[in-house]
Amino acid sequence: MNQSSTISIDLAKSVFQVAVFNRHGKRMSNQAMSQKKMLMLINQHPNSTICIEACSASHYWGRTFQDRGHTVKIIPPQKVRPYRNGNKNDANDAIAIYEASLRSDIHVVPVKTPEQQDVAMLLSLRQSYIKQRTAVSLRIRGYAAEHGITFPQGINKLREMIPLAIEDAENELTSVARFVLRELYAQLLSIDEPIERVESELIEFARQIPACQLLITLRGVRWIIASAIFARMGDASAYRNGRGASASLGLVPTHRGSGGKNKTTE
């Protein structure tokens, strides 16, 4: 058994493309196999480096491989693409993942914990509800504007003013317009309830996470923001300094340069 193997895996639902390289970088195999056979092969190469491309299941598999004693590298897809030669297929993808993993200047994606993924799911669900609420509120404003009625900015002001506009007999709303606004208002209120439930669950969960407890000691940071940072960065142990952590959140300027002319953008 080779204890210095590098295994590159193109993840999938049922059929996995697995390429095995020895410590000299020679490709020993590149085969498609079932999940069961893939795990059997992994067990035959203890203490290996396993390279996978970031995708929906990459963190699950990353934890699975780490639990079996392997080192895991999750490579961003945009970093893998330049190393693909020939047509796009699973075999070439597995080789490209391996080639990208050899580059020292490529930052791998840290394997997320189940807690990070749970928080990320709650945040995603909350965001989807907020988008629904925004869509309804914009529809209300648009329909009302067609009859010469405008509402102040802000969701709270909108909730407050809609019933008044519907009941105001002096404005130019037609009976149909009043019916439509009444229906949309009920829909708006119905979306508020799941948002409150998700936020309550999110805050309760975040209170149990040590990293979130530390984050809320920062000025201007409360539980929702703390949970969002935790979902992205975990305990931040994967970052060497604050600049690297800030860059991962997109909070540092980008740099572009050509022909001796450099430009920094926000």
PDB file of C-alpha atoms in Angstrom:
ATOM      1  CA  MET A   1       0.000   0.000   0.000  1.00  0.00           C
ATOM      2  CA  ASN A   2       1.307   3.393  -0.998  1.00  0.00           C
ATOM      3  CA  GLN A   3       0.994   5.825   1.887  1.00  0.00           C
ATOM      4  CA  SER A   4       1.985   8.817  -0.247  1.00  0.00           C
ATOM      5  CA  SER A   5      -0.723   8.607  -2.883  1.00  0.00           C
ATOM      6  CA  THR A   6      -2.710  11.538  -4.176  1.00  0.00           C
ATOM      7  CA  ILE A   7      -6.261  10.664  -5.153  1.00  0.00           C
ATOM      8  CA  SER A   8      -8.289  12.992  -7.333  1.00  0.00           C
ATOM      9  CA  ILE A   9     -12.047  12.456  -7.357  1.00  0.00           C
ATOM     10  CA  ASP A  10     -14.656  13.979  -9.631  1.00  0.00           C
ATOM     11  CA  LEU A  11     -17.695  13.762  -7.353  1.00  0.00           C
ATOM     12  CA  ALA A  12     -21.133  12.750  -8.600  1.00  0.00           C
ATOM     13  CA  LYS A  13     -24.415  11.303  -7.350  1.00  0.00           C
ATOM     14  CA  SER A  14     -23.666   7.645  -8.006  1.00  0.00           C
ATOM     15  CA  VAL A  15     -20.666   7.180 -10.338  1.00  0.00           C
ATOM     16  CA  PHE A  16     -17.366   8.705  -9.205  1.00  0.00           C
ATOM     17  CA  GLN A  17     -14.320   9.260 -11.400  1.00  0.00           C
ATOM     18  CA  VAL A  18     -11.259   8.385  -9.325  1.00  0.00           C
ATOM     19  CA  ALA A  19      -7.672   9.018 -10.445  1.00  0.00           C
ATOM     20  CA  VAL A  20      -4.781   7.722  -8.331  1.00  0.00           C
ATOM     21  CA  PHE A  21      -1.274   9.214  -8.554  1.00  0.00           C
ATOM     22  CA  ASN A  22       1.853   7.948  -6.799  1.00  0.00           C
ATOM     23  CA  ARG A  23       4.276  10.177  -4.905  1.00  0.00           C
ATOM     24  CA  HIS A  24       6.202  10.873  -8.125  1.00  0.00           C
ATOM     25  CA  GLY A  25       3.066  12.188  -9.855  1.00  0.00           C
ATOM     26  CA  LYS A  26       2.632   9.185 -12.126  1.00  0.00           C
ATOM     27  CA  ARG A  27      -0.986   8.311 -12.832  1.00  0.00           C
ATOM     28  CA  MET A  28      -1.644   4.763 -11.653  1.00  0.00           C
ATOM     29  CA  SER A  29      -5.328   4.606 -12.566  1.00  0.00           C
ATOM     30  CA  ASN A  30      -8.276   6.736 -13.655  1.00  0.00           C
ATOM     31  CA  GLN A  31     -11.542   4.850 -13.421  1.00  0.00           C
ATOM     32  CA  ALA A  32     -15.251   5.416 -12.969  1.00  0.00           C
ATOM     33  CA  MET A  33     -16.670   3.484 -10.039  1.00  0.00           C
ATOM     34  CA  SER A  34     -19.570   3.269  -7.637  1.00  0.00           C
ATOM     35  CA  GLN A  35     -19.566   4.915  -4.233  1.00  0.00           C
ATOM     36  CA  LYS A  36     -18.924   1.584  -2.522  1.00  0.00           C
ATOM     37  CA  LYS A  37     -15.931   0.767  -4.711  1.00  0.00           C
ATOM     38  CA  MET A  38     -14.605   4.291  -4.342  1.00  0.00           C
ATOM     39  CA  LEU A  39     -14.592   3.989  -0.549  1.00  0.00           C
ATOM     40  CA  MET A  40     -12.914   0.587  -0.784  1.00  0.00           C
ATOM     41  CA  LEU A  41     -10.169   2.082  -2.941  1.00  0.00           C
ATOM     42  CA  ILE A  42      -9.733   4.979  -0.521  1.00  0.00           C
ATOM     43  CA  ASN A  43      -9.217   2.505   2.314  1.00  0.00           C
ATOM     44  CA  GLN A  44      -6.442   0.827   0.327  1.00  0.00           C
ATOM     45  CA  HIS A  45      -4.454   4.081   0.310  1.00  0.00           C
ATOM     46  CA  PRO A  46      -4.157   5.241   3.942  1.00  0.00           C
ATOM     47  CA  ASN A  47      -2.915   8.723   4.807  1.00  0.00           C
ATOM     48  CA  SER A  48      -3.403   9.953   1.257  1.00  0.00           C
ATOM     49  CA  THR A  49      -4.092  13.429  -0.058  1.00  0.00           C
ATOM     50  CA  ILE A  50      -7.559  13.504  -1.600  1.00  0.00           C
ATOM     51  CA  CYS A  51      -8.398  16.306  -4.013  1.00  0.00           C
ATOM     52  CA  ILE A  52     -11.968  17.169  -4.946  1.00  0.00           C
ATOM     53  CA  GLU A  53     -13.688  20.058  -6.691  1.00  0.00           C
ATOM     54  CA  ALA A  54     -15.921  22.349  -4.654  1.00  0.00           C
ATOM     55  CA  CYS A  55     -19.584  21.424  -5.159  1.00  0.00           C
ATOM     56  CA  SER A  56     -22.755  20.802  -3.161  1.00  0.00           C
ATOM     57  CA  ALA A  57     -21.485  17.554  -1.622  1.00  0.00           C
ATOM     58  CA  SER A  58     -17.789  18.408  -1.321  1.00  0.00           C
ATOM     59  CA  HIS A  59     -17.882  19.320   2.368  1.00  0.00           C
ATOM     60  CA  TYR A  60     -19.693  16.107   3.285  1.00  0.00           C
ATOM     61  CA  TRP A  61     -17.134  14.035   1.414  1.00  0.00           C
ATOM     62  CA  GLY A  62     -14.320  16.162   2.802  1.00  0.00           C
ATOM     63  CA  ARG A  63     -15.384  15.316   6.352  1.00  0.00           C
ATOM     64  CA  THR A  64     -15.826  11.657   5.401  1.00  0.00           C
ATOM     65  CA  PHE A  65     -12.295  11.432   4.022  1.00  0.00           C
ATOM     66  CA  GLN A  66     -10.822  13.343   6.964  1.00  0.00           C
ATOM     67  CA  ASP A  67     -12.492  10.931   9.375  1.00  0.00           C
ATOM     68  CA  ARG A  68     -10.640   8.131   7.573  1.00  0.00           C
ATOM     69  CA  GLY A  69      -7.302   9.816   8.186  1.00  0.00           C
ATOM     70  CA  HIS A  70      -6.752  11.516   4.832  1.00  0.00           C
ATOM     71  CA  THR A  71      -5.728  15.067   3.977  1.00  0.00           C
ATOM     72  CA  VAL A  72      -8.410  16.806   1.935  1.00  0.00           C
ATOM     73  CA  LYS A  73      -8.027  19.590  -0.620  1.00  0.00           C
ATOM     74  CA  ILE A  74     -11.195  21.195  -1.965  1.00  0.00           C
ATOM     75  CA  ILE A  75     -10.335  23.139  -5.116  1.00  0.00           C
ATOM     76  CA  PRO A  76     -12.556  25.998  -6.402  1.00  0.00           C
ATOM     77  CA  PRO A  77     -14.017  25.140  -9.842  1.00  0.00           C
ATOM     78  CA  GLN A  78     -12.614  28.296 -11.456  1.00  0.00           C
ATOM     79  CA  LYS A  79      -9.120  27.166 -10.453  1.00  0.00           C
ATOM     80  CA  VAL A  80      -9.608  23.697 -11.933  1.00  0.00           C
ATOM     81  CA  ARG A  81     -10.897  24.806 -15.335  1.00  0.00           C
ATOM     82  CA  PRO A  82      -7.565  26.107 -16.757  1.00  0.00           C
ATOM     83  CA  TYR A  83      -5.919  22.708 -16.197  1.00  0.00           C
ATOM     84  CA  ARG A  84      -8.435  20.673 -18.174  1.00  0.00           C
ATOM     85  CA  ASN A  85      -6.968  19.358 -21.436  1.00  0.00           C
ATOM     86  CA  GLY A  86      -9.082  17.937 -24.230  1.00  0.00           C
ATOM     87  CA  ASN A  87     -12.827  17.548 -24.148  1.00  0.00           C
ATOM     88  CA  LYS A  88     -14.764  17.963 -20.932  1.00  0.00           C
ATOM     89  CA  ASN A  89     -15.428  14.558 -19.429  1.00  0.00           C
ATOM     90  CA  ASP A  90     -15.109  12.946 -16.030  1.00  0.00           C
ATOM     91  CA  ALA A  91     -11.679  11.430 -16.710  1.00  0.00           C
ATOM     92  CA  ASN A  92     -10.203  14.753 -17.827  1.00  0.00           C
ATOM     93  CA  ASP A  93     -11.883  16.532 -14.920  1.00  0.00           C
ATOM     94  CA  ALA A  94     -10.232  14.191 -12.409  1.00  0.00           C
ATOM     95  CA  ILE A  95      -6.821  14.885 -13.946  1.00  0.00           C
ATOM     96  CA  ALA A  96      -7.472  18.642 -13.963  1.00  0.00           C
ATOM     97  CA  ILE A  97      -8.371  18.561 -10.264  1.00  0.00           C
ATOM     98  CA  TYR A  98      -5.064  16.834  -9.522  1.00  0.00           C
ATOM     99  CA  GLU A  99      -3.056  19.287 -11.634  1.00  0.00           C
ATOM    100  CA  ALA A 100      -4.708  22.270  -9.929  1.00  0.00           C
ATOM    101  CA  SER A 101      -3.954  20.808  -6.495  1.00  0.00           C
ATOM    102  CA  LEU A 102      -0.210  20.940  -7.239  1.00  0.00           C
ATOM    103  CA  ARG A 103      -0.195  24.724  -7.508  1.00  0.00           C
ATOM    104  CA  SER A 104       1.091  26.357  -4.347  1.00  0.00           C
ATOM    105  CA  ASP A 105      -0.633  29.666  -5.140  1.00  0.00           C
ATOM    106  CA  ILE A 106      -4.142  28.203  -5.166  1.00  0.00           C
ATOM    107  CA  HIS A 107      -6.052  28.624  -1.931  1.00  0.00           C
ATOM    108  CA  VAL A 108      -8.067  25.527  -1.123  1.00  0.00           C
ATOM    109  CA  VAL A 109     -11.533  25.712   0.390  1.00  0.00           C
ATOM    110  CA  PRO A 110     -11.577  24.769   4.099  1.00  0.00           C
ATOM    111  CA  VAL A 111     -13.823  21.805   4.860  1.00  0.00           C
ATOM    112  CA  LYS A 112     -16.947  23.112   6.567  1.00  0.00           C
ATOM    113  CA  THR A 113     -18.318  21.608   9.742  1.00  0.00           C
ATOM    114  CA  PRO A 114     -21.922  20.366   9.998  1.00  0.00           C
ATOM    115  CA  GLU A 115     -22.643  23.410  12.184  1.00  0.00           C
ATOM    116  CA  GLN A 116     -21.441  25.765   9.462  1.00  0.00           C
ATOM    117  CA  GLN A 117     -23.639  24.064   6.904  1.00  0.00           C
ATOM    118  CA  ASP A 118     -26.648  24.139   9.235  1.00  0.00           C
ATOM    119  CA  VAL A 119     -26.201  27.876   9.740  1.00  0.00           C
ATOM    120  CA  ALA A 120     -25.748  28.367   5.988  1.00  0.00           C
ATOM    121  CA  MET A 121     -29.010  26.526   5.306  1.00  0.00           C
ATOM    122  CA  LEU A 122     -30.903  28.680   7.792  1.00  0.00           C
ATOM    123  CA  LEU A 123     -29.432  31.837   6.271  1.00  0.00           C
ATOM    124  CA  SER A 124     -30.324  30.672   2.772  1.00  0.00           C
ATOM    125  CA  LEU A 125     -33.895  29.883   3.830  1.00  0.00           C
ATOM    126  CA  ARG A 126     -34.209  33.265   5.521  1.00  0.00           C
ATOM    127  CA  GLN A 127     -32.901  35.010   2.413  1.00  0.00           C
ATOM    128  CA  SER A 128     -35.386  33.201   0.181  1.00  0.00           C
ATOM    129  CA  TYR A 129     -38.280  34.381   2.363  1.00  0.00           C
ATOM    130  CA  ILE A 130     -36.931  37.934   2.362  1.00  0.00           C
ATOM    131  CA  LYS A 131     -36.765  37.872  -1.442  1.00  0.00           C
ATOM    132  CA  GLN A 132     -40.398  36.747  -1.543  1.00  0.00           C
ATOM    133  CA  ARG A 133     -41.382  39.563   0.806  1.00  0.00           C
ATOM    134  CA  THR A 134     -39.465  42.102  -1.265  1.00  0.00           C
ATOM    135  CA  ALA A 135     -41.185  40.906  -4.435  1.00  0.00           C
ATOM    136  CA  VAL A 136     -44.630  41.269  -2.831  1.00  0.00           C
ATOM    137  CA  SER A 137     -43.841  44.705  -1.413  1.00  0.00           C
ATOM    138  CA  LEU A 138     -42.607  45.936  -4.802  1.00  0.00           C
ATOM    139  CA  ARG A 139     -45.770  44.634  -6.439  1.00  0.00           C
ATOM    140  CA  ILE A 140     -47.879  46.476  -3.873  1.00  0.00           C
ATOM    141  CA  ARG A 141     -45.990  49.713  -4.463  1.00  0.00           C
ATOM    142  CA  GLY A 142     -46.271  49.324  -8.226  1.00  0.00           C
ATOM    143  CA  TYR A 143     -50.004  48.622  -8.229  1.00  0.00           C
ATOM    144  CA  ALA A 144     -50.679  51.468  -5.807  1.00  0.00           C
ATOM    145  CA  ALA A 145     -48.611  53.873  -7.901  1.00  0.00           C
ATOM    146  CA  GLU A 146     -50.836  53.084 -10.896  1.00  0.00           C
ATOM    147  CA  HIS A 147     -53.626  54.786  -8.951  1.00  0.00           C
ATOM    148  CA  GLY A 148     -51.574  57.720  -7.714  1.00  0.00           C
ATOM    149  CA  ILE A 149     -50.740  56.323  -4.279  1.00  0.00           C
ATOM    150  CA  THR A 150     -47.184  56.154  -2.948  1.00  0.00           C
ATOM    151  CA  PHE A 151     -45.886  54.731   0.307  1.00  0.00           C
ATOM    152  CA  PRO A 152     -42.876  55.801   2.405  1.00  0.00           C
ATOM    153  CA  GLN A 153     -39.713  53.738   2.170  1.00  0.00           C
ATOM    154  CA  GLY A 154     -39.267  50.778   4.489  1.00  0.00           C
ATOM    155  CA  ILE A 155     -41.172  47.551   5.038  1.00  0.00           C
ATOM    156  CA  ASN A 156     -42.547  48.689   8.405  1.00  0.00           C
ATOM    157  CA  LYS A 157     -43.995  51.871   6.938  1.00  0.00           C
ATOM    158  CA  LEU A 158     -45.510  49.835   4.119  1.00  0.00           C
ATOM    159  CA  ARG A 159     -47.265  47.479   6.549  1.00  0.00           C
ATOM    160  CA  GLU A 160     -48.611  50.468   8.431  1.00  0.00           C
ATOM    161  CA  MET A 161     -49.887  52.428   5.428  1.00  0.00           C
ATOM    162  CA  ILE A 162     -51.464  49.709   3.255  1.00  0.00           C
ATOM    163  CA  PRO A 163     -54.620  49.212   5.396  1.00  0.00           C
ATOM    164  CA  LEU A 164     -55.087  52.983   5.580  1.00  0.00           C
ATOM    165  CA  ALA A 165     -54.895  53.281   1.797  1.00  0.00           C
ATOM    166  CA  ILE A 166     -57.320  50.403   1.269  1.00  0.00           C
ATOM    167  CA  GLU A 167     -59.895  51.894   3.651  1.00  0.00           C
ATOM    168  CA  ASP A 168     -59.493  55.471   2.415  1.00  0.00           C
ATOM    169  CA  ALA A 169     -62.625  56.193   0.389  1.00  0.00           C
ATOM    170  CA  GLU A 170     -61.226  59.506  -0.863  1.00  0.00           C
ATOM    171  CA  ASN A 171     -58.348  58.078  -2.928  1.00  0.00           C
ATOM    172  CA  GLU A 172     -58.579  56.856  -6.525  1.00  0.00           C
ATOM    173  CA  LEU A 173     -58.333  53.116  -5.849  1.00  0.00           C
ATOM    174  CA  THR A 174     -60.952  51.092  -7.708  1.00  0.00           C
ATOM    175  CA  SER A 175     -62.805  48.233  -6.042  1.00  0.00           C
ATOM    176  CA  VAL A 176     -60.656  45.725  -7.922  1.00  0.00           C
ATOM    177  CA  ALA A 177     -57.458  47.532  -6.907  1.00  0.00           C
ATOM    178  CA  ARG A 178     -58.570  47.468  -3.266  1.00  0.00           C
ATOM    179  CA  PHE A 179     -59.226  43.730  -3.522  1.00  0.00           C
ATOM    180  CA  VAL A 180     -55.785  43.101  -5.074  1.00  0.00           C
ATOM    181  CA  LEU A 181     -53.987  45.205  -2.472  1.00  0.00           C
ATOM    182  CA  ARG A 182     -55.903  43.478   0.302  1.00  0.00           C
ATOM    183  CA  GLU A 183     -54.796  40.069  -1.022  1.00  0.00           C
ATOM    184  CA  LEU A 184     -51.200  41.184  -1.383  1.00  0.00           C
ATOM    185  CA  TYR A 185     -51.231  42.676   2.108  1.00  0.00           C
ATOM    186  CA  ALA A 186     -52.375  39.343   3.533  1.00  0.00           C
ATOM    187  CA  GLN A 187     -49.622  37.622   1.559  1.00  0.00           C
ATOM    188  CA  LEU A 188     -47.072  40.095   2.917  1.00  0.00           C
ATOM    189  CA  LEU A 189     -48.094  39.372   6.505  1.00  0.00           C
ATOM    190  CA  SER A 190     -48.021  35.616   5.901  1.00  0.00           C
ATOM    191  CA  ILE A 191     -44.371  35.814   4.799  1.00  0.00           C
ATOM    192  CA  ASP A 192     -43.402  37.677   7.972  1.00  0.00           C
ATOM    193  CA  GLU A 193     -44.223  34.632  10.111  1.00  0.00           C
ATOM    194  CA  PRO A 194     -41.716  32.166   8.573  1.00  0.00           C
ATOM    195  CA  ILE A 195     -39.023  34.864   8.568  1.00  0.00           C
ATOM    196  CA  GLU A 196     -39.521  35.315  12.301  1.00  0.00           C
ATOM    197  CA  ARG A 197     -39.437  31.542  12.876  1.00  0.00           C
ATOM    198  CA  VAL A 198     -36.216  31.095  10.908  1.00  0.00           C
ATOM    199  CA  GLU A 199     -34.532  34.050  12.603  1.00  0.00           C
ATOM    200  CA  SER A 200     -35.518  32.714  16.013  1.00  0.00           C
ATOM    201  CA  GLU A 201     -34.060  29.281  15.195  1.00  0.00           C
ATOM    202  CA  LEU A 202     -30.924  30.870  13.749  1.00  0.00           C
ATOM    203  CA  ILE A 203     -30.286  33.061  16.784  1.00  0.00           C
ATOM    204  CA  GLU A 204     -30.926  30.208  19.203  1.00  0.00           C
ATOM    205  CA  PHE A 205     -28.483  27.997  17.294  1.00  0.00           C
ATOM    206  CA  ALA A 206     -25.856  30.757  17.024  1.00  0.00           C
ATOM    207  CA  ARG A 207     -25.943  31.316  20.787  1.00  0.00           C
ATOM    208  CA  GLN A 208     -24.554  27.789  21.227  1.00  0.00           C
ATOM    209  CA  ILE A 209     -21.570  28.326  18.908  1.00  0.00           C
ATOM    210  CA  PRO A 210     -18.378  29.618  20.600  1.00  0.00           C
ATOM    211  CA  ALA A 211     -17.204  31.453  17.465  1.00  0.00           C
ATOM    212  CA  CYS A 212     -20.493  33.369  17.275  1.00  0.00           C
ATOM    213  CA  GLN A 213     -20.260  34.197  20.967  1.00  0.00           C
ATOM    214  CA  LEU A 214     -16.885  35.814  20.305  1.00  0.00           C
ATOM    215  CA  LEU A 215     -18.066  37.635  17.203  1.00  0.00           C
ATOM    216  CA  ILE A 216     -20.910  39.446  18.953  1.00  0.00           C
ATOM    217  CA  THR A 217     -18.371  41.082  21.261  1.00  0.00           C
ATOM    218  CA  LEU A 218     -17.337  43.133  18.220  1.00  0.00           C
ATOM    219  CA  ARG A 219     -18.904  46.537  17.793  1.00  0.00           C
ATOM    220  CA  GLY A 220     -21.948  46.451  15.506  1.00  0.00           C
ATOM    221  CA  VAL A 221     -22.090  42.654  15.255  1.00  0.00           C
ATOM    222  CA  ARG A 222     -25.159  40.772  16.470  1.00  0.00           C
ATOM    223  CA  TRP A 223     -26.345  37.210  16.049  1.00  0.00           C
ATOM    224  CA  ILE A 224     -27.466  37.283  12.401  1.00  0.00           C
ATOM    225  CA  ILE A 225     -24.222  38.877  11.209  1.00  0.00           C
ATOM    226  CA  ALA A 226     -22.164  36.648  13.498  1.00  0.00           C
ATOM    227  CA  SER A 227     -23.840  33.538  12.128  1.00  0.00           C
ATOM    228  CA  ALA A 228     -23.227  34.671   8.529  1.00  0.00           C
ATOM    229  CA  ILE A 229     -19.514  35.189   9.232  1.00  0.00           C
ATOM    230  CA  PHE A 230     -19.311  31.816  10.979  1.00  0.00           C
ATOM    231  CA  ALA A 231     -21.023  30.036   8.090  1.00  0.00           C
ATOM    232  CA  ARG A 232     -18.404  31.439   5.716  1.00  0.00           C
ATOM    233  CA  MET A 233     -15.255  31.341   7.862  1.00  0.00           C
ATOM    234  CA  GLY A 234     -15.861  28.898  10.694  1.00  0.00           C
ATOM    235  CA  ASP A 235     -13.539  29.677  13.602  1.00  0.00           C
ATOM    236  CA  ALA A 236     -11.186  31.519  11.165  1.00  0.00           C
ATOM    237  CA  SER A 237      -8.302  29.158  11.990  1.00  0.00           C
ATOM    238  CA  ALA A 238      -7.777  28.549   8.254  1.00  0.00           C
ATOM    239  CA  TYR A 239      -6.689  32.167   7.724  1.00  0.00           C
ATOM    240  CA  ARG A 240      -3.176  33.396   8.443  1.00  0.00           C
ATOM    241  CA  ASN A 241      -4.182  36.998   9.066  1.00  0.00           C
ATOM    242  CA  GLY A 242      -7.078  39.404   9.056  1.00  0.00           C
ATOM    243  CA  ARG A 243      -6.450  40.492   5.493  1.00  0.00           C
ATOM    244  CA  GLY A 244      -6.902  36.950   4.210  1.00  0.00           C
ATOM    245  CA  ALA A 245     -10.112  36.611   6.176  1.00  0.00           C
ATOM    246  CA  SER A 246     -11.376  39.957   4.869  1.00  0.00           C
ATOM    247  CA  ALA A 247     -10.491  39.005   1.299  1.00  0.00           C
ATOM    248  CA  SER A 248     -12.514  35.798   1.563  1.00  0.00           C
ATOM    249  CA  LEU A 249     -15.530  37.935   2.459  1.00  0.00           C
ATOM    250  CA  GLY A 250     -14.905  40.323  -0.439  1.00  0.00           C
ATOM    251  CA  LEU A 251     -14.105  43.247   1.855  1.00  0.00           C
ATOM    252  CA  VAL A 252     -10.755  44.283   0.355  1.00  0.00           C
ATOM    253  CA  PRO A 253     -10.154  46.240  -2.877  1.00  0.00           C
ATOM    254  CA  THR A 254      -9.362  44.335  -6.052  1.00  0.00           C
ATOM    255  CA  HIS A 255      -6.207  45.092  -8.001  1.00  0.00           C
ATOM    256  CA  ARG A 256      -5.812  45.205 -11.776  1.00  0.00           C
ATOM    257  CA  GLY A 257      -2.703  46.133 -13.689  1.00  0.00           C
ATOM    258  CA  SER A 258      -1.442  46.114 -17.269  1.00  0.00           C
ATOM    259  CA  GLY A 259       1.335  47.922 -19.114  1.00  0.00           C
ATOM    260  CA  GLY A 260       2.696  49.415 -15.926  1.00  0.00           C
ATOM    261  CA  LYS A 261      -0.651  50.973 -15.034  1.00  0.00           C
ATOM    262  CA  ASN A 262      -2.209  49.711 -11.838  1.00  0.00           C
ATOM    263  CA  LYS A 263      -5.742  50.309 -10.670  1.00  0.00           C
ATOM    264  CA  THR A 264      -7.338  49.488  -7.353  1.00  0.00           C
ATOM    265  CA  THR A 265     -11.109  49.144  -7.309  1.00  0.00           C
ATOM    266  CA  GLU A 266     -13.533  48.895  -4.437  1.00  0.00           C
TER     267      GLU A 266
END
